Amino acid sequence: MSKTEAGSGQQDRGGPGQPLIIAKDLKKHFPVRSGLFNRRSATVRAVDGVSFDVIKGETLGIVGESGCGKSTTARLLIGLIELDEGGIIFDGDTLGGDIGLKELRRGVQMVFQDSYASLNPRLTIVDSIAFGPKIQGLDKPMDRARDLLARVGLEPDRFAQRYPHELSGGQRQRVNIARALAMEPRLVILDEAVSALDKSVEAQVLNLLNDLRREFGLTYVFISHDLNVVRYISDRVLVMYLGEVVEIGPSEAIYAKQAHPYTASLFAAMPSMDPDNRTDEPPLAGDPPNPIDPPSGCRFHTRCRFAEDVCAARKPVLSVIAGDEAHLAACHIHEPGSGHSLAKREAAE
Amino acid sequence: MTETPLVEFNALKVRFKGERTVHAINGLSLSMQQGETLGLLGESGSGKSVTLKTLLRLLPPRRSEIEGSVRVNGTDITTLSGRALSAYRGREVSMVFQEPALALDPVYTIGDQIAETVMRHKGIGRHAAMDVALDMLTRVRIPSPERRLKNYPHEMSGGMRQRAMIALALACRPKLLLADEPTTALDATVQIQILLLLRELQREFGMGVIFVTHDIGVAVEVSDRIAVMYAGNIVETGTTRDVIKNPRHPYTRGLLAANLHGAVKGERLDAIPGSPPALEELPSACSFAPRCAFARPQCLSGLPPVTDLGDGHSVACVLEHPAFDERSREALPV
């Protein structure tokens, strides 16, 4: 390696205790331009102070509704859009200091929702898969690409020379997964990667993702709006609302008992799957507010049934839920001494 | 039953011609009672949207060939034309689409769009029609409806637009409402609101609803009965309870497993292999057989017989046919 100290993004450097990714206080604000001179008239606070770790070998699920910033967070992690503030540390190396984007992207790859739009229509799929390794100067990119095609369940002799339009949606998403793996990444970000697939095909791709994770020792960041899928695949779950993290914790803990009222509403909004026990009352009224001008204090207070004065006045911080160190929620109810009538009076000693 | 069924499909076939032929619907027969909510469940390409479009006569006339009959309240609607057709659309039957932003006219206010429909079908004046529009916006629980009447579609959020779309569809009190994935584009917390609203309005107006969706959970939430479609035909139909708790067709079972409700984390999913057929030729055997773990030789030699299991539960699969040999069934893979 030419850059001796800083990693190429591929070897394990920090050891198992070092998180693979540390995202620190990520911020991304998009200007909304309008009027005669394209003046900046408003700001969308797409991601507003998001911090989390991704532990080596885990699958971190990110859930939330449209506009909550989950896709923007994913794009920030892989450097597809520039950070306004905050930092990313990949296995101990700071992005922009120790390693650059090129090194980061050998270690982090991404699969997008739209399987067709993410492939070049003029390249055969084997060329698409080999493209990244060629640019990075890896050995025998074509052989590698054919091996990967076989690995994701597409027979190379039949499929290698086909163009994206000659494949079904499920097959194309397999190609996108193979392309992501061609760089031998350690982290794969799956941004609604199975959402556009039919249910029967989605199950096949989820099986494939589980197999690949085991075989290549991968770490996943899995973004989805489907809570059933996230529960099935994730070790930990991060819940976002209007550009902020409202809850994070082990998926069993969150699925068993949601600490944040927004998370609870999101779960209650899932169809019941029981004809004898249908949902009778919608958990929330109205649509999510506009991220251009988010509510003050806790951003959920306008729709929360436990909201009190303190919720509009002060922003809650992520606090540990009693009994589980790994489970945190940003809600005044769970913040001792916050002044909310349901919170403990005093901060713990 | 003496009451005329609200909708009755009889051996419906729809074929699209063009560069290549697609057999979208292949001999679909189904009947639906007045005031019933039917969930039409299937994956993309299974023909569920084509079924709805046939009902509303929205298919391109030159490129599509329709065989068989579709009766709504006893009238064969495949032969309607001119005035009779426009009286039928919007008054007898109306539709709610997946993307309200595309289905509503961007240059007219919500109030104008609803009033126009009412004036046309009911022959009342603009003033009275606006009152109907206001009443409808109130019924779909849009906050401050007087103000919203003067809104253009782009001034509303996604959930609000879908409510307005429903108000428009129901303004003339149709006997049948067609809903084509009306909540698929919405967020989870908004989706459940719209589903519950549709359920309430259905009860209030007593209309029949055909609800097309690919999401089993959504179908369970709204339907009295469910019909599962695959490759342009219905493979299983029955009450929601029967189909969900006692699915008989291997495809229905696969779909239920793929919903992941109750799937154990990390455990291998019982996925249906392969993908749906392209339908370039008219199926002459069970379309699901190539993907089916239970396929027998007879599945490939002819169309599967439809077996009535009682209580309106029927399934198109040789395994369920009384003539099927029980002994060979024991040896089936599980």
PDB file of C-alpha atoms in Angstrom, chain A residues 65-66 168 198-204 206-207 210-211 214 228-229 231-235 251-252 265-266 269 271-276 278-288 303, chain B residues 43-44 157-160 187-193 196 199 216-218 220-224 240-241 244-245 255-256 258-261 263-269 271-274 291:
ATOM      1  CA  GLU A  65     -41.009   7.735   6.989  1.00  0.00           C
ATOM      2  CA  SER A  66     -40.261   9.645   3.810  1.00  0.00           C
ATOM      3  CA  SER A 168     -36.226  -8.898 -14.352  1.00  0.00           C
ATOM      4  CA  ASP A 198     -42.304  -8.382  -5.484  1.00  0.00           C
ATOM      5  CA  LYS A 199     -42.751 -10.157  -2.164  1.00  0.00           C
ATOM      6  CA  SER A 200     -41.793 -13.592  -3.438  1.00  0.00           C
ATOM      7  CA  VAL A 201     -38.626 -12.198  -5.035  1.00  0.00           C
ATOM      8  CA  GLU A 202     -37.874 -10.050  -1.997  1.00  0.00           C
ATOM      9  CA  ALA A 203     -37.681 -13.196   0.147  1.00  0.00           C
ATOM     10  CA  GLN A 204     -35.142 -14.713  -2.271  1.00  0.00           C
ATOM     11  CA  LEU A 206     -33.131 -11.464   1.671  1.00  0.00           C
ATOM     12  CA  ASN A 207     -31.936 -15.078   1.810  1.00  0.00           C
ATOM     13  CA  ASN A 210     -27.981 -13.328   4.721  1.00  0.00           C
ATOM     14  CA  ASP A 211     -25.821 -15.925   2.943  1.00  0.00           C
ATOM     15  CA  ARG A 214     -21.972 -14.920   6.510  1.00  0.00           C
ATOM     16  CA  ASN A 228     -41.174  -6.724   9.089  1.00  0.00           C
ATOM     17  CA  VAL A 229     -38.154  -6.819   6.799  1.00  0.00           C
ATOM     18  CA  ARG A 231     -36.917  -7.002  12.108  1.00  0.00           C
ATOM     19  CA  TYR A 232     -35.976 -10.059  10.093  1.00  0.00           C
ATOM     20  CA  ILE A 233     -32.565  -8.799   9.013  1.00  0.00           C
ATOM     21  CA  SER A 234     -31.295  -6.349  11.672  1.00  0.00           C
ATOM     22  CA  ASP A 235     -29.368  -6.767  14.899  1.00  0.00           C
ATOM     23  CA  SER A 251     -34.000  -4.950  17.458  1.00  0.00           C
ATOM     24  CA  GLU A 252     -35.564  -7.480  19.886  1.00  0.00           C
ATOM     25  CA  SER A 265     -46.924   4.905  16.561  1.00  0.00           C
ATOM     26  CA  LEU A 266     -44.895   3.598  13.663  1.00  0.00           C
ATOM     27  CA  ALA A 269     -49.476   1.657  12.101  1.00  0.00           C
ATOM     28  CA  PRO A 271     -51.263  -3.761   9.385  1.00  0.00           C
ATOM     29  CA  SER A 272     -52.324  -6.309  11.963  1.00  0.00           C
ATOM     30  CA  MET A 273     -52.378  -9.435   9.717  1.00  0.00           C
ATOM     31  CA  ASP A 274     -55.194 -10.760  11.873  1.00  0.00           C
ATOM     32  CA  PRO A 275     -58.703 -10.622  10.354  1.00  0.00           C
ATOM     33  CA  ASP A 276     -60.248 -11.061  13.812  1.00  0.00           C
ATOM     34  CA  ARG A 278     -58.016  -5.424  12.935  1.00  0.00           C
ATOM     35  CA  THR A 279     -56.665  -1.990  13.740  1.00  0.00           C
ATOM     36  CA  ASP A 280     -59.483   0.314  14.851  1.00  0.00           C
ATOM     37  CA  GLU A 281     -57.813   3.576  15.600  1.00  0.00           C
ATOM     38  CA  PRO A 282     -55.014   5.207  13.598  1.00  0.00           C
ATOM     39  CA  PRO A 283     -52.088   5.828  15.972  1.00  0.00           C
ATOM     40  CA  LEU A 284     -51.369   9.270  14.517  1.00  0.00           C
ATOM     41  CA  ALA A 285     -53.457  11.919  12.792  1.00  0.00           C
ATOM     42  CA  GLY A 286     -52.271  13.930   9.802  1.00  0.00           C
ATOM     43  CA  ASP A 287     -49.071  13.825   7.791  1.00  0.00           C
ATOM     44  CA  PRO A 288     -45.490  14.262   9.020  1.00  0.00           C
ATOM     45  CA  ARG A 303     -48.258  14.837  16.876  1.00  0.00           C
TER      46      ARG A 303
ATOM     47  CA  GLU B  43     -47.703  -9.227  -7.524  1.00  0.00           C
ATOM     48  CA  SER B  44     -46.790  -6.980 -10.411  1.00  0.00           C
ATOM     49  CA  SER B 157     -49.729  16.852   1.405  1.00  0.00           C
ATOM     50  CA  GLY B 158     -49.799  13.307   0.047  1.00  0.00           C
ATOM     51  CA  GLY B 159     -52.277  11.985   2.590  1.00  0.00           C
ATOM     52  CA  MET B 160     -54.547  15.010   2.152  1.00  0.00           C
ATOM     53  CA  ASP B 187     -46.105   6.659   4.631  1.00  0.00           C
ATOM     54  CA  ALA B 188     -47.008   3.964   7.139  1.00  0.00           C
ATOM     55  CA  THR B 189     -48.666   6.279   9.645  1.00  0.00           C
ATOM     56  CA  VAL B 190     -50.711   7.913   6.865  1.00  0.00           C
ATOM     57  CA  GLN B 191     -51.525   4.609   5.160  1.00  0.00           C
ATOM     58  CA  ILE B 192     -53.376   3.263   8.169  1.00  0.00           C
ATOM     59  CA  GLN B 193     -55.430   6.469   8.394  1.00  0.00           C
ATOM     60  CA  LEU B 196     -59.506   3.053   8.196  1.00  0.00           C
ATOM     61  CA  ARG B 199     -63.429   1.095   5.745  1.00  0.00           C
ATOM     62  CA  ILE B 216     -51.303  -8.875   2.293  1.00  0.00           C
ATOM     63  CA  GLY B 217     -51.407  -6.835   5.501  1.00  0.00           C
ATOM     64  CA  VAL B 218     -53.312  -4.058   3.747  1.00  0.00           C
ATOM     65  CA  VAL B 220     -56.458  -8.093   5.575  1.00  0.00           C
ATOM     66  CA  GLU B 221     -57.095  -4.682   7.081  1.00  0.00           C
ATOM     67  CA  VAL B 222     -59.857  -3.721   4.605  1.00  0.00           C
ATOM     68  CA  SER B 223     -61.350  -6.795   2.923  1.00  0.00           C
ATOM     69  CA  ASP B 224     -64.301  -9.072   3.598  1.00  0.00           C
ATOM     70  CA  THR B 240     -60.266 -13.009   4.483  1.00  0.00           C
ATOM     71  CA  ARG B 241     -60.149 -15.346   7.470  1.00  0.00           C
ATOM     72  CA  ILE B 244     -55.137 -15.962   5.709  1.00  0.00           C
ATOM     73  CA  LYS B 245     -55.625 -18.700   8.299  1.00  0.00           C
ATOM     74  CA  LEU B 255     -46.933 -15.092  -0.318  1.00  0.00           C
ATOM     75  CA  LEU B 256     -47.889 -15.333   3.338  1.00  0.00           C
ATOM     76  CA  ALA B 258     -42.803 -13.860   2.228  1.00  0.00           C
ATOM     77  CA  ASN B 259     -44.691 -11.249   4.243  1.00  0.00           C
ATOM     78  CA  LEU B 260     -42.208 -12.031   7.057  1.00  0.00           C
ATOM     79  CA  HIS B 261     -44.836 -11.476   9.707  1.00  0.00           C
ATOM     80  CA  ALA B 263     -40.409 -14.756  10.548  1.00  0.00           C
ATOM     81  CA  VAL B 264     -37.546 -15.659  12.869  1.00  0.00           C
ATOM     82  CA  LYS B 265     -34.535 -13.411  12.496  1.00  0.00           C
ATOM     83  CA  GLY B 266     -31.763 -14.853  10.374  1.00  0.00           C
ATOM     84  CA  GLU B 267     -33.633 -18.100   9.719  1.00  0.00           C
ATOM     85  CA  ARG B 268     -33.832 -19.049   6.062  1.00  0.00           C
ATOM     86  CA  LEU B 269     -37.036 -17.803   4.418  1.00  0.00           C
ATOM     87  CA  ALA B 271     -38.985 -18.178  -0.617  1.00  0.00           C
ATOM     88  CA  ILE B 272     -40.807 -19.077  -3.831  1.00  0.00           C
ATOM     89  CA  PRO B 273     -38.037 -19.645  -6.393  1.00  0.00           C
ATOM     90  CA  GLY B 274     -37.975 -18.062  -9.839  1.00  0.00           C
ATOM     91  CA  ARG B 291     -42.151 -22.456  -9.306  1.00  0.00           C
TER      92      ARG B 291
END
